[in-house]
Each structure stands twice: as C-alpha cells, then as structure tokens.
Amino acid sequence: YIGDGSEWREAIRDLLQAERFELVIPCDERTLLPLHRHREEFTALSRLAIPDDLALEVFFDKHKTRELARSLGVPVPAGRLIAEGDTASGLMAEAGLPMALKPAQSYVAQRLYSRQRVEIVDTPEALAKVLAHISYGSHFFEAFFAGQGVGVSVLANRGKILQGFEHHRVHEAGGSSYYRVSAAQTPSLADAVSKMIAAVNYSGIAMFEFRVNHND
C-alpha cells in the first residue's frame, strides 16, 4: 500500500470479486489500516474482521490507550505528549532516567512500509538527541518501568469478554519476546482489560500488554 493506495485497492477488489471470500482477516497493522481506510468499498464485497472506528481510534494510538487506562484507574507510568518547547532537562525532572520515547502510532496509513520506533534513553545527551528528531504532538514520553512483559489476549463481544488467555515473556531482545509461556490469569490485569474493553464496547480479538514488577 503506497501513495493513495490505488494499485493496492484495485488488486484487493479484483481478488475479492474473483474468490468471493466470506471473511477477510488482516494479520497486522499494515493490512488492517488500509482495509479500515477503504472499509465502505470492501464491505460490499466481503465481511471484514476489523474493529470499529472507536476501537481503532483508541487502541491503535498508544497515547490514547494510555489515557483511557489512566481514566479507568489502571496504573500507568508518569508521562505525557511531548510539546514544542519541551527540553531534556524538563522531561527528566518529570520522569527521570531511563525514559521511553514512543510514537503514538507504530504505523500510519501514509507510511505503512516504515515502522516508527520506541527509543529508550538513559543519558541526558541521548534524550536531547532523540528530542531533536521527533515530531511534537505525535510522540510521548514515559518513565521507564522495570519488570516482566505480560500479555492478556481476549475474545470479546459488545464490551464483554468471552474468553481470556495470559502469557508471560521469558526471554526478550530489543523490546520483543521470542519465548513465552502461558499462565493463570492475574485478577488485576483481567480487571484492567475488562474495563478497557467495556469502555469502547469492543467486539473481536485483542491483546493487551503490561509490564509487571513481581518484587513490588
């Protein structure tokens, strides 16, 4: 999907008309976002397994997800959107070091071929360097929280969870996990997910990620 997506749209339209698929299931953001962008056109040809407008607005924007969690009493690290005029010393006064600088969205429809990266900085010099190259209003900062990555996957219908599954990251590299194990559901995490699912009346499958410090 490049530019206005005209070539991609034509190819998908021809495929759906030829094969008459009953359901289209995108497997990542790079296919989900274009389908959402042209939802009306493709809905006439097949059912699309994609969230509704509200869910996409909230859950595909890390800052909005964070703000929803905070409003529901789900603990989040100190942080906020980065504004013009913010300095390294000012952000350190709010969140300390190390610090995570995150794009609100990993992918945007205009640049699906390029994933925006999360930066973890641990020195004033590194923080100032990253600040000089990010877009104000589209990135936010968070205090770094040490702990184990935990995922909670759910199947939901109209804001109610039908099934849930929890996994724990065992080994991580570069912020990604390559070995995970299933685990009994943690009541506090299940409750947090339930609140967020209900808040947007979500239907479909979703996976929520947490960082848990088992020593606290």
mmCIF file with all atom_site columns, C-alpha atoms in Angstrom:
data_model
loop_
_atom_site.group_PDB
_atom_site.id
_atom_site.type_symbol
_atom_site.label_atom_id
_atom_site.label_alt_id
_atom_site.label_comp_id
_atom_site.label_asym_id
_atom_site.label_entity_id
_atom_site.label_seq_id
_atom_site.pdbx_PDB_ins_code
_atom_site.Cartn_x
_atom_site.Cartn_y
_atom_site.Cartn_z
_atom_site.occupancy
_atom_site.B_iso_or_equiv
_atom_site.pdbx_formal_charge
_atom_site.auth_seq_id
_atom_site.auth_comp_id
_atom_site.auth_asym_id
_atom_site.auth_atom_id
_atom_site.pdbx_PDB_model_num
ATOM 1   C CA . TYR A 1 1   ? 0.000   0.000   0.000  1.00 0.00 ? 1   TYR A CA 1
ATOM 2   C CA . ILE A 1 2   ? 1.876   3.044   -1.319 1.00 0.00 ? 2   ILE A CA 1
ATOM 3   C CA . GLY A 1 3   ? 0.735   6.579   -2.061 1.00 0.00 ? 3   GLY A CA 1
ATOM 4   C CA . ASP A 1 4   ? -3.043  6.819   -2.421 1.00 0.00 ? 4   ASP A CA 1
ATOM 5   C CA . GLY A 1 5   ? -3.251  3.011   -2.487 1.00 0.00 ? 5   GLY A CA 1
ATOM 6   C CA . SER A 1 6   ? -4.965  2.885   -5.886 1.00 0.00 ? 6   SER A CA 1
ATOM 7   C CA . GLU A 1 7   ? -2.992  -0.124  -7.156 1.00 0.00 ? 7   GLU A CA 1
ATOM 8   C CA . TRP A 1 8   ? -3.493  -1.998  -3.893 1.00 0.00 ? 8   TRP A CA 1
ATOM 9   C CA . ARG A 1 9   ? -7.225  -1.215  -3.867 1.00 0.00 ? 9   ARG A CA 1
ATOM 10  C CA . GLU A 1 10  ? -7.654  -2.459  -7.426 1.00 0.00 ? 10  GLU A CA 1
ATOM 11  C CA . ALA A 1 11  ? -5.785  -5.697  -6.672 1.00 0.00 ? 11  ALA A CA 1
ATOM 12  C CA . ILE A 1 12  ? -7.797  -6.371  -3.496 1.00 0.00 ? 12  ILE A CA 1
ATOM 13  C CA . ARG A 1 13  ? -11.079 -5.544  -5.212 1.00 0.00 ? 13  ARG A CA 1
ATOM 14  C CA . ASP A 1 14  ? -10.295 -7.916  -8.104 1.00 0.00 ? 14  ASP A CA 1
ATOM 15  C CA . LEU A 1 15  ? -9.309  -10.670 -5.664 1.00 0.00 ? 15  LEU A CA 1
ATOM 16  C CA . LEU A 1 16  ? -12.475 -10.333 -3.574 1.00 0.00 ? 16  LEU A CA 1
ATOM 17  C CA . GLN A 1 17  ? -14.689 -10.281 -6.663 1.00 0.00 ? 17  GLN A CA 1
ATOM 18  C CA . ALA A 1 18  ? -12.997 -13.347 -8.115 1.00 0.00 ? 18  ALA A CA 1
ATOM 19  C CA . GLU A 1 19  ? -12.797 -15.524 -4.995 1.00 0.00 ? 19  GLU A CA 1
ATOM 20  C CA . ARG A 1 20  ? -15.903 -14.416 -3.059 1.00 0.00 ? 20  ARG A CA 1
ATOM 21  C CA . PHE A 1 21  ? -14.273 -14.827 0.355  1.00 0.00 ? 21  PHE A CA 1
ATOM 22  C CA . GLU A 1 22  ? -16.790 -14.890 3.202  1.00 0.00 ? 22  GLU A CA 1
ATOM 23  C CA . LEU A 1 23  ? -14.410 -13.246 5.669  1.00 0.00 ? 23  LEU A CA 1
ATOM 24  C CA . VAL A 1 24  ? -11.183 -11.243 5.408  1.00 0.00 ? 24  VAL A CA 1
ATOM 25  C CA . ILE A 1 25  ? -8.885  -11.353 8.445  1.00 0.00 ? 25  ILE A CA 1
ATOM 26  C CA . PRO A 1 26  ? -5.907  -8.956  8.408  1.00 0.00 ? 26  PRO A CA 1
ATOM 27  C CA . CYS A 1 27  ? -2.914  -10.230 10.387 1.00 0.00 ? 27  CYS A CA 1
ATOM 28  C CA . ASP A 1 28  ? -1.113  -6.984  11.243 1.00 0.00 ? 28  ASP A CA 1
ATOM 29  C CA . GLU A 1 29  ? -1.484  -3.212  11.188 1.00 0.00 ? 29  GLU A CA 1
ATOM 30  C CA . ARG A 1 30  ? -0.052  -2.888  7.682  1.00 0.00 ? 30  ARG A CA 1
ATOM 31  C CA . THR A 1 31  ? -3.042  -4.748  6.255  1.00 0.00 ? 31  THR A CA 1
ATOM 32  C CA . LEU A 1 32  ? -5.648  -3.724  8.829  1.00 0.00 ? 32  LEU A CA 1
ATOM 33  C CA . LEU A 1 33  ? -5.212  0.048   8.424  1.00 0.00 ? 33  LEU A CA 1
ATOM 34  C CA . PRO A 1 34  ? -5.705  0.097   4.619  1.00 0.00 ? 34  PRO A CA 1
ATOM 35  C CA . LEU A 1 35  ? -8.807  -2.102  4.942  1.00 0.00 ? 35  LEU A CA 1
ATOM 36  C CA . HIS A 1 36  ? -10.169 0.335   7.513  1.00 0.00 ? 36  HIS A CA 1
ATOM 37  C CA . ARG A 1 37  ? -9.345  3.305   5.308  1.00 0.00 ? 37  ARG A CA 1
ATOM 38  C CA . HIS A 1 38  ? -11.397 1.779   2.466  1.00 0.00 ? 38  HIS A CA 1
ATOM 39  C CA . ARG A 1 39  ? -13.906 -0.022  4.669  1.00 0.00 ? 39  ARG A CA 1
ATOM 40  C CA . GLU A 1 40  ? -17.017 1.066   2.764  1.00 0.00 ? 40  GLU A CA 1
ATOM 41  C CA . GLU A 1 41  ? -15.670 -0.121  -0.578 1.00 0.00 ? 41  GLU A CA 1
ATOM 42  C CA . PHE A 1 42  ? -14.639 -3.589  0.606  1.00 0.00 ? 42  PHE A CA 1
ATOM 43  C CA . THR A 1 43  ? -17.520 -4.249  2.993  1.00 0.00 ? 43  THR A CA 1
ATOM 44  C CA . ALA A 1 44  ? -19.729 -4.577  -0.070 1.00 0.00 ? 44  ALA A CA 1
ATOM 45  C CA . LEU A 1 45  ? -17.560 -7.491  -1.248 1.00 0.00 ? 45  LEU A CA 1
ATOM 46  C CA . SER A 1 46  ? -16.809 -9.375  1.983  1.00 0.00 ? 46  SER A CA 1
ATOM 47  C CA . ARG A 1 47  ? -17.099 -9.215  5.759  1.00 0.00 ? 47  ARG A CA 1
ATOM 48  C CA . LEU A 1 48  ? -14.039 -7.579  7.307  1.00 0.00 ? 48  LEU A CA 1
ATOM 49  C CA . ALA A 1 49  ? -12.739 -8.818  10.660 1.00 0.00 ? 49  ALA A CA 1
ATOM 50  C CA . ILE A 1 50  ? -11.607 -5.395  11.834 1.00 0.00 ? 50  ILE A CA 1
ATOM 51  C CA . PRO A 1 51  ? -12.547 -3.260  14.857 1.00 0.00 ? 51  PRO A CA 1
ATOM 52  C CA . ASP A 1 52  ? -14.986 -0.373  14.612 1.00 0.00 ? 52  ASP A CA 1
ATOM 53  C CA . ASP A 1 53  ? -13.953 3.276   14.308 1.00 0.00 ? 53  ASP A CA 1
ATOM 54  C CA . LEU A 1 54  ? -13.847 3.993   18.058 1.00 0.00 ? 54  LEU A CA 1
ATOM 55  C CA . ALA A 1 55  ? -11.742 0.937   18.901 1.00 0.00 ? 55  ALA A CA 1
ATOM 56  C CA . LEU A 1 56  ? -9.275  1.732   16.137 1.00 0.00 ? 56  LEU A CA 1
ATOM 57  C CA . GLU A 1 57  ? -9.013  5.337   17.248 1.00 0.00 ? 57  GLU A CA 1
ATOM 58  C CA . VAL A 1 58  ? -8.274  4.384   20.857 1.00 0.00 ? 58  VAL A CA 1
ATOM 59  C CA . PHE A 1 59  ? -6.327  1.138   20.633 1.00 0.00 ? 59  PHE A CA 1
ATOM 60  C CA . PHE A 1 60  ? -4.149  1.993   17.624 1.00 0.00 ? 60  PHE A CA 1
ATOM 61  C CA . ASP A 1 61  ? -2.891  5.132   19.296 1.00 0.00 ? 61  ASP A CA 1
ATOM 62  C CA . LYS A 1 62  ? -0.619  4.350   22.257 1.00 0.00 ? 62  LYS A CA 1
ATOM 63  C CA . HIS A 1 63  ? -1.202  7.723   23.888 1.00 0.00 ? 63  HIS A CA 1
ATOM 64  C CA . LYS A 1 64  ? -5.000  7.389   23.683 1.00 0.00 ? 64  LYS A CA 1
ATOM 65  C CA . THR A 1 65  ? -4.777  3.831   25.032 1.00 0.00 ? 65  THR A CA 1
ATOM 66  C CA . ARG A 1 66  ? -2.653  5.141   27.881 1.00 0.00 ? 66  ARG A CA 1
ATOM 67  C CA . GLU A 1 67  ? -5.117  7.949   28.630 1.00 0.00 ? 67  GLU A CA 1
ATOM 68  C CA . LEU A 1 68  ? -8.065  5.536   28.581 1.00 0.00 ? 68  LEU A CA 1
ATOM 69  C CA . ALA A 1 69  ? -6.254  3.251   31.031 1.00 0.00 ? 69  ALA A CA 1
ATOM 70  C CA . ARG A 1 70  ? -5.418  6.173   33.305 1.00 0.00 ? 70  ARG A CA 1
ATOM 71  C CA . SER A 1 71  ? -9.023  7.400   33.279 1.00 0.00 ? 71  SER A CA 1
ATOM 72  C CA . LEU A 1 72  ? -10.195 3.942   34.364 1.00 0.00 ? 72  LEU A CA 1
ATOM 73  C CA . GLY A 1 73  ? -7.757  3.688   37.258 1.00 0.00 ? 73  GLY A CA 1
ATOM 74  C CA . VAL A 1 74  ? -5.340  1.331   35.502 1.00 0.00 ? 74  VAL A CA 1
ATOM 75  C CA . PRO A 1 75  ? -1.778  2.213   36.669 1.00 0.00 ? 75  PRO A CA 1
ATOM 76  C CA . VAL A 1 76  ? 0.436   3.844   34.023 1.00 0.00 ? 76  VAL A CA 1
ATOM 77  C CA . PRO A 1 77  ? 3.937   5.355   34.336 1.00 0.00 ? 77  PRO A CA 1
ATOM 78  C CA . ALA A 1 78  ? 4.433   9.104   34.569 1.00 0.00 ? 78  ALA A CA 1
ATOM 79  C CA . GLY A 1 79  ? 4.373   10.695  31.126 1.00 0.00 ? 79  GLY A CA 1
ATOM 80  C CA . ARG A 1 80  ? 2.503   12.781  28.554 1.00 0.00 ? 80  ARG A CA 1
ATOM 81  C CA . LEU A 1 81  ? 2.602   14.001  24.962 1.00 0.00 ? 81  LEU A CA 1
ATOM 82  C CA . ILE A 1 82  ? 5.779   15.859  24.075 1.00 0.00 ? 82  ILE A CA 1
ATOM 83  C CA . ALA A 1 83  ? 5.073   19.506  23.286 1.00 0.00 ? 83  ALA A CA 1
ATOM 84  C CA . GLU A 1 84  ? 7.064   22.131  21.453 1.00 0.00 ? 84  GLU A CA 1
ATOM 85  C CA . GLY A 1 85  ? 9.407   23.783  23.894 1.00 0.00 ? 85  GLY A CA 1
ATOM 86  C CA . ASP A 1 86  ? 9.999   20.654  25.971 1.00 0.00 ? 86  ASP A CA 1
ATOM 87  C CA . THR A 1 87  ? 13.648  20.168  26.882 1.00 0.00 ? 87  THR A CA 1
ATOM 88  C CA . ALA A 1 88  ? 15.671  17.207  28.034 1.00 0.00 ? 88  ALA A CA 1
ATOM 89  C CA . SER A 1 89  ? 16.130  18.714  31.492 1.00 0.00 ? 89  SER A CA 1
ATOM 90  C CA . GLY A 1 90  ? 12.399  19.403  31.802 1.00 0.00 ? 90  GLY A CA 1
ATOM 91  C CA . LEU A 1 91  ? 11.390  15.870  30.851 1.00 0.00 ? 91  LEU A CA 1
ATOM 92  C CA . MET A 1 92  ? 13.968  14.388  33.206 1.00 0.00 ? 92  MET A CA 1
ATOM 93  C CA . ALA A 1 93  ? 12.514  16.443  36.030 1.00 0.00 ? 93  ALA A CA 1
ATOM 94  C CA . GLU A 1 94  ? 9.117   14.856  35.329 1.00 0.00 ? 94  GLU A CA 1
ATOM 95  C CA . ALA A 1 95  ? 10.078  11.248  34.675 1.00 0.00 ? 95  ALA A CA 1
ATOM 96  C CA . GLY A 1 96  ? 13.762  10.741  35.437 1.00 0.00 ? 96  GLY A CA 1
ATOM 97  C CA . LEU A 1 97  ? 16.044  8.358   33.541 1.00 0.00 ? 97  LEU A CA 1
ATOM 98  C CA . PRO A 1 98  ? 15.923  5.920   31.894 1.00 0.00 ? 98  PRO A CA 1
ATOM 99  C CA . MET A 1 99  ? 12.944  7.092   29.846 1.00 0.00 ? 99  MET A CA 1
ATOM 100 C CA . ALA A 1 100 ? 10.908  5.716   26.940 1.00 0.00 ? 100 ALA A CA 1
ATOM 101 C CA . LEU A 1 101 ? 10.084  7.976   23.995 1.00 0.00 ? 101 LEU A CA 1
ATOM 102 C CA . LYS A 1 102 ? 7.251   6.474   21.986 1.00 0.00 ? 102 LYS A CA 1
ATOM 103 C CA . PRO A 1 103 ? 5.407   7.320   18.775 1.00 0.00 ? 103 PRO A CA 1
ATOM 104 C CA . ALA A 1 104 ? 1.666   7.456   19.358 1.00 0.00 ? 104 ALA A CA 1
ATOM 105 C CA . GLN A 1 105 ? 1.243   5.091   16.401 1.00 0.00 ? 105 GLN A CA 1
ATOM 106 C CA . SER A 1 106 ? 3.614   2.378   15.242 1.00 0.00 ? 106 SER A CA 1
ATOM 107 C CA . TYR A 1 107 ? 2.291   2.696   11.694 1.00 0.00 ? 107 TYR A CA 1
ATOM 108 C CA . VAL A 1 108 ? 0.379   5.382   9.825  1.00 0.00 ? 108 VAL A CA 1
ATOM 109 C CA . ALA A 1 109 ? -1.553  4.814   6.597  1.00 0.00 ? 109 ALA A CA 1
ATOM 110 C CA . GLN A 1 110 ? 0.757   7.139   4.664  1.00 0.00 ? 110 GLN A CA 1
ATOM 111 C CA . ARG A 1 111 ? 3.926   5.203   5.645  1.00 0.00 ? 111 ARG A CA 1
ATOM 112 C CA . LEU A 1 112 ? 2.966   1.572   6.137  1.00 0.00 ? 112 LEU A CA 1
ATOM 113 C CA . TYR A 1 113 ? 6.362   0.449   4.855  1.00 0.00 ? 113 TYR A CA 1
ATOM 114 C CA . SER A 1 114 ? 8.109   2.064   7.837  1.00 0.00 ? 114 SER A CA 1
ATOM 115 C CA . ARG A 1 115 ? 7.562   1.212   11.497 1.00 0.00 ? 115 ARG A CA 1
ATOM 116 C CA . GLN A 1 116 ? 8.127   4.036   13.970 1.00 0.00 ? 116 GLN A CA 1
ATOM 117 C CA . ARG A 1 117 ? 10.480  3.004   16.766 1.00 0.00 ? 117 ARG A CA 1
ATOM 118 C CA . VAL A 1 118 ? 10.338  3.288   20.533 1.00 0.00 ? 118 VAL A CA 1
ATOM 119 C CA . GLU A 1 119 ? 13.538  4.787   21.955 1.00 0.00 ? 119 GLU A CA 1
ATOM 120 C CA . ILE A 1 120 ? 14.825  4.002   25.451 1.00 0.00 ? 120 ILE A CA 1
ATOM 121 C CA . VAL A 1 121 ? 17.303  6.650   26.597 1.00 0.00 ? 121 VAL A CA 1
ATOM 122 C CA . ASP A 1 122 ? 19.399  6.625   29.744 1.00 0.00 ? 122 ASP A CA 1
ATOM 123 C CA . THR A 1 123 ? 21.565  9.758   29.462 1.00 0.00 ? 123 THR A CA 1
ATOM 124 C CA . PRO A 1 124 ? 20.743  13.465  29.066 1.00 0.00 ? 124 PRO A CA 1
ATOM 125 C CA . GLU A 1 125 ? 22.732  13.530  25.816 1.00 0.00 ? 125 GLU A CA 1
ATOM 126 C CA . ALA A 1 126 ? 20.781  10.633  24.303 1.00 0.00 ? 126 ALA A CA 1
ATOM 127 C CA . LEU A 1 127 ? 17.491  12.227  25.328 1.00 0.00 ? 127 LEU A CA 1
ATOM 128 C CA . ALA A 1 128 ? 18.411  15.588  23.761 1.00 0.00 ? 128 ALA A CA 1
ATOM 129 C CA . LYS A 1 129 ? 19.463  13.836  20.538 1.00 0.00 ? 129 LYS A CA 1
ATOM 130 C CA . VAL A 1 130 ? 16.152  11.983  20.186 1.00 0.00 ? 130 VAL A CA 1
ATOM 131 C CA . LEU A 1 131 ? 14.114  15.091  21.051 1.00 0.00 ? 131 LEU A CA 1
ATOM 132 C CA . ALA A 1 132 ? 15.764  16.941  18.186 1.00 0.00 ? 132 ALA A CA 1
ATOM 133 C CA . HIS A 1 133 ? 14.383  14.477  15.640 1.00 0.00 ? 133 HIS A CA 1
ATOM 134 C CA . ILE A 1 134 ? 10.830  13.691  16.756 1.00 0.00 ? 134 ILE A CA 1
ATOM 135 C CA . SER A 1 135 ? 7.536   15.333  15.800 1.00 0.00 ? 135 SER A CA 1
ATOM 136 C CA . TYR A 1 136 ? 5.825   17.273  18.575 1.00 0.00 ? 136 TYR A CA 1
ATOM 137 C CA . GLY A 1 137 ? 2.288   16.131  19.297 1.00 0.00 ? 137 GLY A CA 1
ATOM 138 C CA . SER A 1 138 ? 2.825   12.678  17.768 1.00 0.00 ? 138 SER A CA 1
ATOM 139 C CA . HIS A 1 139 ? 5.252   11.308  20.397 1.00 0.00 ? 139 HIS A CA 1
ATOM 140 C CA . PHE A 1 140 ? 5.034   10.948  24.151 1.00 0.00 ? 140 PHE A CA 1
ATOM 141 C CA . PHE A 1 141 ? 7.396   10.074  26.955 1.00 0.00 ? 141 PHE A CA 1
ATOM 142 C CA . GLU A 1 142 ? 7.046   7.646   29.841 1.00 0.00 ? 142 GLU A CA 1
ATOM 143 C CA . ALA A 1 143 ? 9.122   6.896   32.882 1.00 0.00 ? 143 ALA A CA 1
ATOM 144 C CA . PHE A 1 144 ? 10.814  3.536   32.390 1.00 0.00 ? 144 PHE A CA 1
ATOM 145 C CA . PHE A 1 145 ? 9.241   0.759   34.438 1.00 0.00 ? 145 PHE A CA 1
ATOM 146 C CA . ALA A 1 146 ? 11.365  -2.331  35.021 1.00 0.00 ? 146 ALA A CA 1
ATOM 147 C CA . GLY A 1 147 ? 9.524   -5.640  35.003 1.00 0.00 ? 147 GLY A CA 1
ATOM 148 C CA . GLN A 1 148 ? 8.359   -8.670  33.073 1.00 0.00 ? 148 GLN A CA 1
ATOM 149 C CA . GLY A 1 149 ? 6.259   -8.340  29.939 1.00 0.00 ? 149 GLY A CA 1
ATOM 150 C CA . VAL A 1 150 ? 2.808   -9.886  30.304 1.00 0.00 ? 150 VAL A CA 1
ATOM 151 C CA . GLY A 1 151 ? 0.177   -10.221 27.600 1.00 0.00 ? 151 GLY A CA 1
ATOM 152 C CA . VAL A 1 152 ? -3.556  -10.700 28.055 1.00 0.00 ? 152 VAL A CA 1
ATOM 153 C CA . SER A 1 153 ? -5.420  -11.882 24.951 1.00 0.00 ? 153 SER A CA 1
ATOM 154 C CA . VAL A 1 154 ? -9.200  -11.818 24.803 1.00 0.00 ? 154 VAL A CA 1
ATOM 155 C CA . LEU A 1 155 ? -12.182 -12.575 22.646 1.00 0.00 ? 155 LEU A CA 1
ATOM 156 C CA . ALA A 1 156 ? -14.913 -10.024 23.309 1.00 0.00 ? 156 ALA A CA 1
ATOM 157 C CA . ASN A 1 157 ? -18.403 -9.221  22.126 1.00 0.00 ? 157 ASN A CA 1
ATOM 158 C CA . ARG A 1 158 ? -20.059 -5.844  22.656 1.00 0.00 ? 158 ARG A CA 1
ATOM 159 C CA . GLY A 1 159 ? -17.837 -4.860  25.530 1.00 0.00 ? 159 GLY A CA 1
ATOM 160 C CA . LYS A 1 160 ? -17.908 -8.205  27.363 1.00 0.00 ? 160 LYS A CA 1
ATOM 161 C CA . ILE A 1 161 ? -15.018 -10.668 27.478 1.00 0.00 ? 161 ILE A CA 1
ATOM 162 C CA . LEU A 1 162 ? -15.957 -14.183 26.387 1.00 0.00 ? 162 LEU A CA 1
ATOM 163 C CA . GLN A 1 163 ? -12.533 -15.815 26.703 1.00 0.00 ? 163 GLN A CA 1
ATOM 164 C CA . GLY A 1 164 ? -9.170  -14.725 28.067 1.00 0.00 ? 164 GLY A CA 1
ATOM 165 C CA . PHE A 1 165 ? -5.601  -16.019 27.937 1.00 0.00 ? 165 PHE A CA 1
ATOM 166 C CA . GLU A 1 166 ? -2.441  -14.751 29.658 1.00 0.00 ? 166 GLU A CA 1
ATOM 167 C CA . HIS A 1 167 ? 1.174   -15.246 28.648 1.00 0.00 ? 167 HIS A CA 1
ATOM 168 C CA . HIS A 1 168 ? 4.436   -14.175 30.275 1.00 0.00 ? 168 HIS A CA 1
ATOM 169 C CA . ARG A 1 169 ? 7.565   -13.189 28.402 1.00 0.00 ? 169 ARG A CA 1
ATOM 170 C CA . VAL A 1 170 ? 10.508  -15.377 29.413 1.00 0.00 ? 170 VAL A CA 1
ATOM 171 C CA . HIS A 1 171 ? 13.222  -14.027 27.096 1.00 0.00 ? 171 HIS A CA 1
ATOM 172 C CA . GLU A 1 172 ? 13.295  -10.612 25.446 1.00 0.00 ? 172 GLU A CA 1
ATOM 173 C CA . ALA A 1 173 ? 15.629  -8.951  22.954 1.00 0.00 ? 173 ALA A CA 1
ATOM 174 C CA . GLY A 1 174 ? 15.344  -5.419  21.642 1.00 0.00 ? 174 GLY A CA 1
ATOM 175 C CA . GLY A 1 175 ? 11.943  -4.976  23.240 1.00 0.00 ? 175 GLY A CA 1
ATOM 176 C CA . SER A 1 176 ? 10.472  -8.092  21.585 1.00 0.00 ? 176 SER A CA 1
ATOM 177 C CA . SER A 1 177 ? 9.912   -11.516 23.083 1.00 0.00 ? 177 SER A CA 1
ATOM 178 C CA . TYR A 1 178 ? 10.943  -14.792 21.477 1.00 0.00 ? 178 TYR A CA 1
ATOM 179 C CA . TYR A 1 179 ? 9.942   -17.202 24.243 1.00 0.00 ? 179 TYR A CA 1
ATOM 180 C CA . ARG A 1 180 ? 6.673   -17.017 26.147 1.00 0.00 ? 180 ARG A CA 1
ATOM 181 C CA . VAL A 1 181 ? 4.752   -19.281 28.489 1.00 0.00 ? 181 VAL A CA 1
ATOM 182 C CA . SER A 1 182 ? 1.065   -19.464 29.292 1.00 0.00 ? 182 SER A CA 1
ATOM 183 C CA . ALA A 1 183 ? -0.014  -18.573 32.806 1.00 0.00 ? 183 ALA A CA 1
ATOM 184 C CA . ALA A 1 184 ? -3.072  -18.381 35.011 1.00 0.00 ? 184 ALA A CA 1
ATOM 185 C CA . GLN A 1 185 ? -4.883  -15.098 34.575 1.00 0.00 ? 185 GLN A CA 1
ATOM 186 C CA . THR A 1 186 ? -3.866  -12.351 37.002 1.00 0.00 ? 186 THR A CA 1
ATOM 187 C CA . PRO A 1 187 ? -7.076  -10.897 38.504 1.00 0.00 ? 187 PRO A CA 1
ATOM 188 C CA . SER A 1 188 ? -5.862  -7.268  38.445 1.00 0.00 ? 188 SER A CA 1
ATOM 189 C CA . LEU A 1 189 ? -4.795  -7.499  34.800 1.00 0.00 ? 189 LEU A CA 1
ATOM 190 C CA . ALA A 1 190 ? -8.011  -9.250  33.773 1.00 0.00 ? 190 ALA A CA 1
ATOM 191 C CA . ASP A 1 191 ? -9.958  -6.499  35.533 1.00 0.00 ? 191 ASP A CA 1
ATOM 192 C CA . ALA A 1 192 ? -7.976  -3.769  33.752 1.00 0.00 ? 192 ALA A CA 1
ATOM 193 C CA . VAL A 1 193 ? -8.614  -5.344  30.350 1.00 0.00 ? 193 VAL A CA 1
ATOM 194 C CA . SER A 1 194 ? -12.301 -5.824  31.161 1.00 0.00 ? 194 SER A CA 1
ATOM 195 C CA . LYS A 1 195 ? -12.644 -2.113  31.960 1.00 0.00 ? 195 LYS A CA 1
ATOM 196 C CA . MET A 1 196 ? -10.969 -1.019  28.730 1.00 0.00 ? 196 MET A CA 1
ATOM 197 C CA . ILE A 1 197 ? -12.954 -3.462  26.601 1.00 0.00 ? 197 ILE A CA 1
ATOM 198 C CA . ALA A 1 198 ? -16.206 -2.229  28.150 1.00 0.00 ? 198 ALA A CA 1
ATOM 199 C CA . ALA A 1 199 ? -15.262 1.432   27.739 1.00 0.00 ? 199 ALA A CA 1
ATOM 200 C CA . VAL A 1 200 ? -15.195 1.173   23.937 1.00 0.00 ? 200 VAL A CA 1
ATOM 201 C CA . ASN A 1 201 ? -17.846 -1.567  23.651 1.00 0.00 ? 201 ASN A CA 1
ATOM 202 C CA . TYR A 1 202 ? -15.273 -3.694  21.856 1.00 0.00 ? 202 TYR A CA 1
ATOM 203 C CA . SER A 1 203 ? -16.052 -6.743  19.711 1.00 0.00 ? 203 SER A CA 1
ATOM 204 C CA . GLY A 1 204 ? -13.351 -9.039  18.342 1.00 0.00 ? 204 GLY A CA 1
ATOM 205 C CA . ILE A 1 205 ? -9.984  -10.328 19.433 1.00 0.00 ? 205 ILE A CA 1
ATOM 206 C CA . ALA A 1 206 ? -7.338  -8.177  21.114 1.00 0.00 ? 206 ALA A CA 1
ATOM 207 C CA . MET A 1 207 ? -4.091  -8.481  23.035 1.00 0.00 ? 207 MET A CA 1
ATOM 208 C CA . PHE A 1 208 ? -3.122  -6.074  25.816 1.00 0.00 ? 208 PHE A CA 1
ATOM 209 C CA . GLU A 1 209 ? 0.463   -5.766  27.002 1.00 0.00 ? 209 GLU A CA 1
ATOM 210 C CA . PHE A 1 210 ? 1.564   -4.952  30.531 1.00 0.00 ? 210 PHE A CA 1
ATOM 211 C CA . ARG A 1 211 ? 4.820   -4.738  32.401 1.00 0.00 ? 211 ARG A CA 1
ATOM 212 C CA . VAL A 1 212 ? 4.682   -6.278  35.866 1.00 0.00 ? 212 VAL A CA 1
ATOM 213 C CA . ASN A 1 213 ? 7.262   -5.960  38.626 1.00 0.00 ? 213 ASN A CA 1
ATOM 214 C CA . HIS A 1 214 ? 6.817   -9.060  40.775 1.00 0.00 ? 214 HIS A CA 1
ATOM 215 C CA . ASN A 1 215 ? 9.031   -7.624  43.529 1.00 0.00 ? 215 ASN A CA 1
ATOM 216 C CA . ASP A 1 216 ? 6.641   -4.782  44.392 1.00 0.00 ? 216 ASP A CA 1
#
